[in-house]
Short mmCIF file of C-alpha atoms in Angstrom, two decimals:
data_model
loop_
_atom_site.label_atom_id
_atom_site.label_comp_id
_atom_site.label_asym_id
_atom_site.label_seq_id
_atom_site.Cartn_x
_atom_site.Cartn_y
_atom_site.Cartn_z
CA UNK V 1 69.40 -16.55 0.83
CA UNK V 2 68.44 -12.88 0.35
CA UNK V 3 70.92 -9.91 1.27
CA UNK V 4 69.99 -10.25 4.50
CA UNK V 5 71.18 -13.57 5.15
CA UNK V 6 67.27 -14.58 5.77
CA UNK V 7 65.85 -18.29 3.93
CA UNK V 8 63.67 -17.01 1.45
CA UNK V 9 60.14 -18.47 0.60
CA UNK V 10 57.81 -17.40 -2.23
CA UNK V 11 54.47 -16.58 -0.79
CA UNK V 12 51.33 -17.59 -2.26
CA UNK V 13 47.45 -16.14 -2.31
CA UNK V 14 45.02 -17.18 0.11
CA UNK V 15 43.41 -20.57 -0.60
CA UNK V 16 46.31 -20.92 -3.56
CA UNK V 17 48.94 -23.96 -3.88
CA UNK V 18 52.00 -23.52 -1.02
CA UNK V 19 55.38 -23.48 -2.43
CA UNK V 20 57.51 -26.05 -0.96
CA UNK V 21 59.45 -24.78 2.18
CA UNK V 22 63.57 -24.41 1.71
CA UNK V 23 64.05 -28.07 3.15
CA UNK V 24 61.45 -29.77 0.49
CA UNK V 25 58.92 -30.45 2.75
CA UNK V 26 55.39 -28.79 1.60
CA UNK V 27 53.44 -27.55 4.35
CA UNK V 28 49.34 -27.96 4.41
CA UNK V 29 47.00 -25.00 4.47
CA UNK V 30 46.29 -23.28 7.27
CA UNK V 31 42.84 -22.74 8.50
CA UNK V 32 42.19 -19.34 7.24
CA UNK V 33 38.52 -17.95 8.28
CA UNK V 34 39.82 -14.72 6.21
CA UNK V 35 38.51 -15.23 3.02
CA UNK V 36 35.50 -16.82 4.01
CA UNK V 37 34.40 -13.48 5.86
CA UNK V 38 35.68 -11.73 2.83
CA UNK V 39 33.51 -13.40 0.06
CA UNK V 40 30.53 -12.87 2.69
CA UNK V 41 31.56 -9.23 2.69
CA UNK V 42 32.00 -9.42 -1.13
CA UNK V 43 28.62 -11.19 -1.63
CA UNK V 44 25.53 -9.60 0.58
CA UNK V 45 22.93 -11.13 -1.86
CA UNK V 46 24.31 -14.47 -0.16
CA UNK V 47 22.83 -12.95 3.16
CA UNK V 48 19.46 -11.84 1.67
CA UNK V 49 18.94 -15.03 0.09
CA UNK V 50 19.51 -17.04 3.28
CA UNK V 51 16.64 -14.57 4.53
CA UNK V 52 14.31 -14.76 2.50
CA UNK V 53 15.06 -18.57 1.07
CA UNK V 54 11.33 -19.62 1.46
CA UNK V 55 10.15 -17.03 -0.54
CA UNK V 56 12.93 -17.65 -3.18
CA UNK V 57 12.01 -21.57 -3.09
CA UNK V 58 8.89 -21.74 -4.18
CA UNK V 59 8.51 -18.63 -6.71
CA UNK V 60 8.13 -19.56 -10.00
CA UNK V 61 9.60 -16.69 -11.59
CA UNK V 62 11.70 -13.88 -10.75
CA UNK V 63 8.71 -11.36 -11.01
CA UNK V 64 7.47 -13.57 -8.16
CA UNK V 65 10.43 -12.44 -6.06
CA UNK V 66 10.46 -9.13 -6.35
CA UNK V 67 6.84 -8.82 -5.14
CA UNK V 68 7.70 -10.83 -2.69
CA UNK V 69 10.80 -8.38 -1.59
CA UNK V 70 8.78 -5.04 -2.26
CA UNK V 71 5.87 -6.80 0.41
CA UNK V 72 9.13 -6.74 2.85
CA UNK V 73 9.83 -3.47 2.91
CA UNK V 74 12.87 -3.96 -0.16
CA UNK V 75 12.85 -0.91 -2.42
CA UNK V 76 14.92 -0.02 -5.27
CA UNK V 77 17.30 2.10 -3.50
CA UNK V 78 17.71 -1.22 -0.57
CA UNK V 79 18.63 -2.87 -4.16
CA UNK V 80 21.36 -0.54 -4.64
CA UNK V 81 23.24 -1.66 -1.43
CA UNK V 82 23.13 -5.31 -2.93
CA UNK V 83 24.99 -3.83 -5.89
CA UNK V 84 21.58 -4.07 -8.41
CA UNK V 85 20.40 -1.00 -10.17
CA UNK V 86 16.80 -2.17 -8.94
CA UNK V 87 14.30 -4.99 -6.97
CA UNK V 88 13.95 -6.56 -10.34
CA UNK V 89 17.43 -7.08 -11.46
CA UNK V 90 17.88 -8.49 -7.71
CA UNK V 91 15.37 -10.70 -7.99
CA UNK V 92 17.04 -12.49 -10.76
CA UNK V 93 20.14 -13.01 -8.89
CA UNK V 94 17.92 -14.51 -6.12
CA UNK V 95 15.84 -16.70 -8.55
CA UNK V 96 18.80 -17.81 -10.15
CA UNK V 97 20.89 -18.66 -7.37
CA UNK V 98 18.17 -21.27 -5.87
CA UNK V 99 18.91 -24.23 -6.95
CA UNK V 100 16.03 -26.34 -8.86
CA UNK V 101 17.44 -29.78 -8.88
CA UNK V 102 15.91 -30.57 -12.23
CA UNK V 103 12.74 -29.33 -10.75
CA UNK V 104 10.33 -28.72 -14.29
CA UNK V 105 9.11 -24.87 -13.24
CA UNK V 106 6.38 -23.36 -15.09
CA UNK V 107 6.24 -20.52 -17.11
CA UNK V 108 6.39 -17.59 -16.13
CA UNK V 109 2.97 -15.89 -15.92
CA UNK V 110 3.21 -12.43 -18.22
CA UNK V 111 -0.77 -11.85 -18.26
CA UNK V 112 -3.96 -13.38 -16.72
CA UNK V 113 -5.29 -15.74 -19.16
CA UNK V 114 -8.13 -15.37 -21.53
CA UNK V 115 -11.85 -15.40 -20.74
CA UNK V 116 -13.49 -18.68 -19.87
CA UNK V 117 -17.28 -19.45 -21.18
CA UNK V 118 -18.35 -20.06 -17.63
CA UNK V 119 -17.53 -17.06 -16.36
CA UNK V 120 -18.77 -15.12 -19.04
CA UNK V 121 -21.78 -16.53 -18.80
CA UNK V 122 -22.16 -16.12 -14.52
CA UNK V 123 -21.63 -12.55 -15.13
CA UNK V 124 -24.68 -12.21 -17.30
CA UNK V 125 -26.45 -13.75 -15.10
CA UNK V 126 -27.43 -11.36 -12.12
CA UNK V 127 -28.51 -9.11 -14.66
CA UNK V 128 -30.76 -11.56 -16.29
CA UNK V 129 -32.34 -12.31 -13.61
CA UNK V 130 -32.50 -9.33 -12.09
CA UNK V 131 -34.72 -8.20 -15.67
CA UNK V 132 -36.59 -11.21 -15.72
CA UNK V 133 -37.58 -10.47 -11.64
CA UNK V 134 -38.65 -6.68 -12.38
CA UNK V 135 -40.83 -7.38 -15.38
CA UNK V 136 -42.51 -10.26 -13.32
CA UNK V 137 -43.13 -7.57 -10.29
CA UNK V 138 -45.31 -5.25 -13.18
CA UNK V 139 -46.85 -8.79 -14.28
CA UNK V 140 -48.14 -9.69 -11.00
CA UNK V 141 -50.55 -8.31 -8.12
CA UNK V 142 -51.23 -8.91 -4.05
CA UNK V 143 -50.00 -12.10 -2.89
CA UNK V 144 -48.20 -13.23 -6.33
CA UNK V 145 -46.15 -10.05 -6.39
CA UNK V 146 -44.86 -10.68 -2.88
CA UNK V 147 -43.65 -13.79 -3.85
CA UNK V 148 -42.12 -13.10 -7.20
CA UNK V 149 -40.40 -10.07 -5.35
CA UNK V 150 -39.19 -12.64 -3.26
CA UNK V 151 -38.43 -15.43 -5.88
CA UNK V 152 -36.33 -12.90 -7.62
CA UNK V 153 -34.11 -11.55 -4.79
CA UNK V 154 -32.97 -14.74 -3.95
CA UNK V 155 -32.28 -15.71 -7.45
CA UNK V 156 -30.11 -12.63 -7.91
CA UNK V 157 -28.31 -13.12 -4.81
CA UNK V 158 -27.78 -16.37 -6.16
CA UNK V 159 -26.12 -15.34 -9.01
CA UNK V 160 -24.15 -12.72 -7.88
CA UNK V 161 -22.57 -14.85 -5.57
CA UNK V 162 -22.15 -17.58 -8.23
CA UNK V 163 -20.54 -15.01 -10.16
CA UNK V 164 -18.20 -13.24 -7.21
CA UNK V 165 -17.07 -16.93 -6.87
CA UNK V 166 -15.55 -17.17 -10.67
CA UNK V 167 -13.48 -15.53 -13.09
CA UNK V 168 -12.15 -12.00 -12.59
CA UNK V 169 -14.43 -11.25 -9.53
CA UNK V 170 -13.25 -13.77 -7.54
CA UNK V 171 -11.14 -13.53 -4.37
CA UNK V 172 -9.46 -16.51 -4.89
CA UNK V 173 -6.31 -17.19 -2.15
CA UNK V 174 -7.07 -13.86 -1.24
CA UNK V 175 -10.05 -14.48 1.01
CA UNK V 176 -10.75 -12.80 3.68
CA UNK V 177 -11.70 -14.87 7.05
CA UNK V 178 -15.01 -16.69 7.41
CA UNK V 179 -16.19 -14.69 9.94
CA UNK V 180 -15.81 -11.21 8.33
CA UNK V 181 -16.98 -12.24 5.11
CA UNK V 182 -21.05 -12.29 5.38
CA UNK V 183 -20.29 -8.53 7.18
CA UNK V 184 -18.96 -7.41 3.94
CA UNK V 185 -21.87 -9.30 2.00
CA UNK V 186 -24.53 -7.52 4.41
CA UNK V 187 -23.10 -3.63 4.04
CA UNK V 188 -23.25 -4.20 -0.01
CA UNK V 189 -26.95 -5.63 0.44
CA UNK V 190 -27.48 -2.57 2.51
CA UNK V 191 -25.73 -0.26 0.05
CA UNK V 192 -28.01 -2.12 -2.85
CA UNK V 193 -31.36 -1.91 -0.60
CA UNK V 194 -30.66 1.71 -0.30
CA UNK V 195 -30.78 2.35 -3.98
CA UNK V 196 -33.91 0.43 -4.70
CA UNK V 197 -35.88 1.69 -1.38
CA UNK V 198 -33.76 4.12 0.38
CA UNK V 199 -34.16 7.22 -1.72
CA UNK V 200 -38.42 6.65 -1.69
CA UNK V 201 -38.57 6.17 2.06
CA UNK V 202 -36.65 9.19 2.79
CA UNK V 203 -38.45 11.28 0.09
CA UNK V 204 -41.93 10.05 2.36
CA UNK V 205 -40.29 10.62 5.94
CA UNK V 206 -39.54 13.92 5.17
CA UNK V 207 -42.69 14.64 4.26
CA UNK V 208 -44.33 13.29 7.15
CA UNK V 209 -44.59 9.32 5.90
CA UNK V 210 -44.92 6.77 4.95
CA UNK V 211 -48.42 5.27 5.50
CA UNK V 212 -47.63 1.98 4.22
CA UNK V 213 -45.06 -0.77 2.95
CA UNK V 214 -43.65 -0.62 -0.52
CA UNK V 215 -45.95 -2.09 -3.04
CA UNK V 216 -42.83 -2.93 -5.31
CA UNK V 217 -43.91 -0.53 -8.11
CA UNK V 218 -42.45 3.07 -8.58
CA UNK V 219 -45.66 4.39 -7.90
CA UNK V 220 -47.46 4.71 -4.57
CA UNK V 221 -46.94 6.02 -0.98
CA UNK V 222 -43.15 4.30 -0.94
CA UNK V 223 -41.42 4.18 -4.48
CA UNK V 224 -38.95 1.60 -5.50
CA UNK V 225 -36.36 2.92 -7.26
CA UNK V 226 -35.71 0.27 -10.34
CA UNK V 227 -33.47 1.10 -12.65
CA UNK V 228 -30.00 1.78 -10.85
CA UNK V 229 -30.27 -2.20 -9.57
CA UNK V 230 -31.13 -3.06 -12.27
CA UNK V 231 -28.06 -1.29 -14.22
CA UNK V 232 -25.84 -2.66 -11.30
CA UNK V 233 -26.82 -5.77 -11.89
CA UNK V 234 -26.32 -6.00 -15.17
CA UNK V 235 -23.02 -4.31 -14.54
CA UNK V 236 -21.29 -7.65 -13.62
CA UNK V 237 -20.54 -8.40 -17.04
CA UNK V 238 -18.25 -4.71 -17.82
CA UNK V 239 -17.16 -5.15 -14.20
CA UNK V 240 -15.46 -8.53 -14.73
CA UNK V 241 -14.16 -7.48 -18.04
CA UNK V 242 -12.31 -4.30 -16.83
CA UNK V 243 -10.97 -5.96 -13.76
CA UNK V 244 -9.43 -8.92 -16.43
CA UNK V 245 -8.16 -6.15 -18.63
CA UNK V 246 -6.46 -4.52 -15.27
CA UNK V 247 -4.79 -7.80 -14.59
CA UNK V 248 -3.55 -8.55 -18.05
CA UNK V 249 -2.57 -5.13 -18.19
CA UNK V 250 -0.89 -4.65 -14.96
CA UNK V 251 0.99 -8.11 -15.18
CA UNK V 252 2.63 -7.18 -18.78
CA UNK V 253 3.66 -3.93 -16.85
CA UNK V 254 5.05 -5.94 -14.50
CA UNK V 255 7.10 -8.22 -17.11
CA UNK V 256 8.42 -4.66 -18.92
CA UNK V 257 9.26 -2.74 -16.01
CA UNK V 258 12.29 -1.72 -14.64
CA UNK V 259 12.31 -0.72 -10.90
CA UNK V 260 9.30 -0.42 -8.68
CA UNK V 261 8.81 3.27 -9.26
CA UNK V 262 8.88 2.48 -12.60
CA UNK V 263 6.26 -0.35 -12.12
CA UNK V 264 3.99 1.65 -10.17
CA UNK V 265 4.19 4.98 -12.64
CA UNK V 266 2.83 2.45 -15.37
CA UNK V 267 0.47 0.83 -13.98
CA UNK V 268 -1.64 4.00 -12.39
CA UNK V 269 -3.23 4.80 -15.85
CA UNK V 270 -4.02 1.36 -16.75
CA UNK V 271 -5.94 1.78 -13.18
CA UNK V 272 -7.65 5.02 -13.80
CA UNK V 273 -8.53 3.91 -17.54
CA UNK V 274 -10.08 0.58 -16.26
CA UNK V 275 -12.23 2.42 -13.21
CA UNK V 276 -13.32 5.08 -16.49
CA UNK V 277 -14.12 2.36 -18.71
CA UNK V 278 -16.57 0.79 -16.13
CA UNK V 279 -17.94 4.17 -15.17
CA UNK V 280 -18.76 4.46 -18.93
CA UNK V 281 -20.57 1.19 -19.12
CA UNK V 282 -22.44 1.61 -16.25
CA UNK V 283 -23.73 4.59 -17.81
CA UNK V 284 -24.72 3.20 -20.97
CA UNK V 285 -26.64 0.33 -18.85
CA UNK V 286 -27.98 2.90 -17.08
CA UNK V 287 -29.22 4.99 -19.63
CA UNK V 288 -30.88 1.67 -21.13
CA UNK V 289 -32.00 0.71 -18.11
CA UNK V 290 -34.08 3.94 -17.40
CA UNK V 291 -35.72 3.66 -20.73
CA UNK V 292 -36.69 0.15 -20.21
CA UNK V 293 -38.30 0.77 -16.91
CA UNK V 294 -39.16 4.18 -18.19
CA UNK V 295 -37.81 5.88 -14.82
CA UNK V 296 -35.51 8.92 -14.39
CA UNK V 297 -31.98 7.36 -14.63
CA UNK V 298 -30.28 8.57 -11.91
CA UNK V 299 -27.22 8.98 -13.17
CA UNK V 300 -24.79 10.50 -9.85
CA UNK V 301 -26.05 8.47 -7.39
CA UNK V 302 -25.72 5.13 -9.35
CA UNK V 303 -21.81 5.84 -10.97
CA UNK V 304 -20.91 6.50 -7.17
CA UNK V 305 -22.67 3.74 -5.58
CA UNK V 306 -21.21 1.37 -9.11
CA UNK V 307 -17.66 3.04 -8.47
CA UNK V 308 -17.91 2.38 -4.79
CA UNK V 309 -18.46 -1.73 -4.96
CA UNK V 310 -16.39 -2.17 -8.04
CA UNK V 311 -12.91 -0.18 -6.40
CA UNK V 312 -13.83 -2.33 -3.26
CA UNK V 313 -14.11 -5.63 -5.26
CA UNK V 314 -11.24 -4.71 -7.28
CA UNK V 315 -9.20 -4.42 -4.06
CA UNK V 316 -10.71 -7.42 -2.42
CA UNK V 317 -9.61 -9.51 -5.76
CA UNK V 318 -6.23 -8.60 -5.23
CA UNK V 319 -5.96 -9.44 -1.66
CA UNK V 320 -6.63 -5.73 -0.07
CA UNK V 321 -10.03 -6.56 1.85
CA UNK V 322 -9.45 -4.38 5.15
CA UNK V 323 -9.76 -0.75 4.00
CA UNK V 324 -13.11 -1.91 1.62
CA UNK V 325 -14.82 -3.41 4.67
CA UNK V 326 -14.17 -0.48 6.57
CA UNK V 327 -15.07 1.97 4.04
CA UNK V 328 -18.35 0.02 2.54
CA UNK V 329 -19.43 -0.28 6.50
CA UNK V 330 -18.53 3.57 7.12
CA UNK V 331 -20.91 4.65 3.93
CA UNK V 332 -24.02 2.12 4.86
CA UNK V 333 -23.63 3.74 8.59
CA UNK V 334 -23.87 6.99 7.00
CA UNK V 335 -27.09 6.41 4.84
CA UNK V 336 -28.76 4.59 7.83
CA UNK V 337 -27.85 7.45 10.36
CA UNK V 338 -29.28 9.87 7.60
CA UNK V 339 -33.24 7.88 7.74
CA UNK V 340 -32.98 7.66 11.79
CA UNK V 341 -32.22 11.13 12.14
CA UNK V 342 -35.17 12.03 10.21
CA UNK V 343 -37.79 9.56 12.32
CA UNK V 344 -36.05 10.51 15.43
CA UNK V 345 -36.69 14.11 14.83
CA UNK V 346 -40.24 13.58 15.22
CA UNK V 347 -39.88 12.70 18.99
CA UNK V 348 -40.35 15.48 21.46
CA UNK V 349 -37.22 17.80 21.86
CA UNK V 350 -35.20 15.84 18.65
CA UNK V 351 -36.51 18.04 15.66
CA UNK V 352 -33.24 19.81 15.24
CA UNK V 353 -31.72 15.96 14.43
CA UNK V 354 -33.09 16.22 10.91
CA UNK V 355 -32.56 19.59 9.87
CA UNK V 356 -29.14 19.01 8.00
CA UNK V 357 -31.11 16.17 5.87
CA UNK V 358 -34.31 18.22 5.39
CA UNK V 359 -32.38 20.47 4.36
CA UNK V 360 -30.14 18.33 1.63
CA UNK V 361 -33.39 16.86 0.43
CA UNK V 362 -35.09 20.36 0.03
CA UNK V 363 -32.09 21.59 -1.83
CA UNK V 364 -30.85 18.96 -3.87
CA UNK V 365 -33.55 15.90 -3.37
CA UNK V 366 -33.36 12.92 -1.71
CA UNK V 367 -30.74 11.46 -3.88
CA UNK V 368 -28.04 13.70 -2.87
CA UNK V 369 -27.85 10.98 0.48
CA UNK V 370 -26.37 8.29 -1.04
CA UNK V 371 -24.59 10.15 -3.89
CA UNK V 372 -22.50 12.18 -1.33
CA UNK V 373 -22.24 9.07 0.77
CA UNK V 374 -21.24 6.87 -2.07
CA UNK V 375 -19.16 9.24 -3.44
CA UNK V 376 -16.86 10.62 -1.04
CA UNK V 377 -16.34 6.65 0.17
CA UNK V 378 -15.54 5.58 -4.27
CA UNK V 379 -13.02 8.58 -3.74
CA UNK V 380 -11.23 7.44 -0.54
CA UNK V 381 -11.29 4.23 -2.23
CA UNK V 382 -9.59 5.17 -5.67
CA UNK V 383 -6.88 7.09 -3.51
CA UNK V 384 -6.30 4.01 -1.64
CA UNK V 385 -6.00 1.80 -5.02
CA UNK V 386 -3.91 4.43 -6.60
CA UNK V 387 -1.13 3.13 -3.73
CA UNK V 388 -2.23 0.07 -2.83
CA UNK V 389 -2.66 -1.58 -6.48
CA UNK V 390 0.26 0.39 -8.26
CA UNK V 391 2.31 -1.87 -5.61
CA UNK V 392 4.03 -5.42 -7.37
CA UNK V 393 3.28 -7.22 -4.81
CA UNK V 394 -0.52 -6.78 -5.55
CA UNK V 395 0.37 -8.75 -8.60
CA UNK V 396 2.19 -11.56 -8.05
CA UNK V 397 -0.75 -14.43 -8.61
CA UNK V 398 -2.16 -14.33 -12.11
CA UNK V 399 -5.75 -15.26 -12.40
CA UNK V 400 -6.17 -18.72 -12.54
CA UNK V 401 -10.09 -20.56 -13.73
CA UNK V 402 -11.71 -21.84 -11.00
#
């Protein structure tokens, strides 16, 4: 009995042991939905985990997670609410809070793994055969020349696609549907066809031609323009080896960093330094190229047209396929719109339609077409990889051989 003549009993936590009442009689729990609503309110991980328990399932690391989170809209400072100093550190929670059931996981992934003969060896290829197909055009006259111009194209298609298919290049999960794929492939063949045939035709419509169908040297009424396919397509090799280094690169980034800004800060020079290290191959093969063929080398409209298809490749590896398309079919529009304006211009009533590319071509040539084309569509491009590819989630699926 207290001073005020009430029984006394000794009062317990939540959820601990009762104390036995004054007559000896202990008294069972009650049903208290108190402290579960309290560790809920102590625990919101708990919450985001039951959210996003797919995702959490079947990553194999926690770097897995938290490009899965920063895909859903989960950003360092949404970390903060969860009580993590960033997506990383809450991704660890989440990773280790699944449970495995003596599931054997596999190692985490820190960099894409090393080069593979095969795919070293499809990205030689194209330009191979691309070499092998121009010095049989200068070997060959009339009727043999048509079909060794024809022989070759469809071996280097060939190969390019053989080699888009493997290694570095390749989509992988990241394909884009069936149906939009060949209208990719057919704005690249346009973009390619311009550079061997586009800058002679216009140079003859401008003029007032042409009189006849390439003859598949540089010389005649219709020039083809050799060397920058040829230095594209022996581009595939520096191409695959800069978009490996990007991965490698980019994953160990990944592994190091702490927070998404942090991520994304890191990884923007290892982006810009890749794209420059390809530019600067391209040149060299370029450069080569020209003096092989001995042809002027053509140096801006090639590094914009080579800049153009390797940013949109490089985005289409890594799962971004929409803005290339759209950008790649945008440019080819362009260069097309540039030739009909000129041949429509020589109906009665159009000749003001060409005067803004008679007038490019008088100032600057025919090659300032596709380099202006090219190169305001590689620059929208880089922007757009600047943000889209300093992202984690752009990174969560190391390169595997295929």
């Amino acid at each position: 009995m207290n001073d005020l003549g009430a029984p006394h009993r000794e009062t317990a936590e939540p959820g601990g042991p009762r104390s036995p009442e004054p007559d000896g009689r202990a008294t069972a729990p009650a049903a208290d939905p108190a402290p579960t609503a309290r560790r809920g309110a102590a625990d919101p991980v708990k919450a985001l985990l039951h959210r996003h328990r797919e995702l959490c399932e079947r990553a194999v690391d926690p770097l897995e997670i938290a490009a899965g989170l920063e895909a859903h809209g989960v950003t360092d400072r949404t970390a903060a609410r969860f009580r993590h100093r960033d997506v990383f550190s809450l991704a660890e929670e989440l990773y280790a809070r699944v449970p495995r059931d003596g599931e054997t996981r596999p190692a985490p992934a820190t960099a894409a793994p090393g080069a593979r003969a095969d795919w070293v060896v499809l990205t030689l290829l194209p330009g191979a055969l691309c070499a092998a197909s121009l010095a049989a055009l200068r070997l060959t006259h009339g009727q043999t020349r048509l079909l060794a111009a024809t022989a070759g194209v469809l071996a280097v298609a060939l190969a390019l696609r053989a080699a888009l298919r493997r290694g570095p290049l390749s989509t992988g999960d990241h394909v884009s549907p069936a149906p939009r794929r060949p209208a990719t492939a057919s704005w690249t063949c346009w973009l390619v066809g311009y550079a061997l045939l586009g800058d002679g035709l216009l140079g003859t419509a401008v003029t007032g031609g042409p009189d006849g169908l390439p003859t598949g040297t540089a010389e005649g009424d219709w020039p083809l323009t050799a060397a920058p396919v040829l230095a594209l397509a022996l581009s595939c090799a520096p191409a695959a080896w800069t978009a490996h280094l990007f991965r490698a690169r980019a994953r160990r980034r990944l592994v190091s960093s702490r927070g998404l800004e942090d991520f994304a800060a890191s990884v923007r020079p290892v982006l810009l330094g890749a794209f420059a290290l390809y530019l600067g191959a391209l040149g060299v093969l370029l450069a080569l190229s020209a003096a092989l063929l001995d042809a002027p080398p053509a140096h801006p409209r090639t590094l914009a047209l080579g800049a153009l298809l390797f940013l949109a490749r490089l985005l289409a590896v890594h799962g971004f396929t929409h803005a290339p398309r759209v950008v790649l079919a945008a440019t080819a529009v362009a260069q097309a719109a540039a030739l009909a304006t000129v041949f429509a211009a020589r109906l009665p009533g159009c000749g003001p339609l060409a005067a803004p590319v008679d007038a490019l071509a008088t100032a600057w040539g025919p090659a300032a077409v596709p380099t202006l084309t090219c190169g305001a569509a590689a620059l929208v491009l880089l922007v757009h990889a600047s943000r889209t590819l300093a992202r984690a989630s752009a990174h969560t699926h190391p390169e595997q051989p295929r």
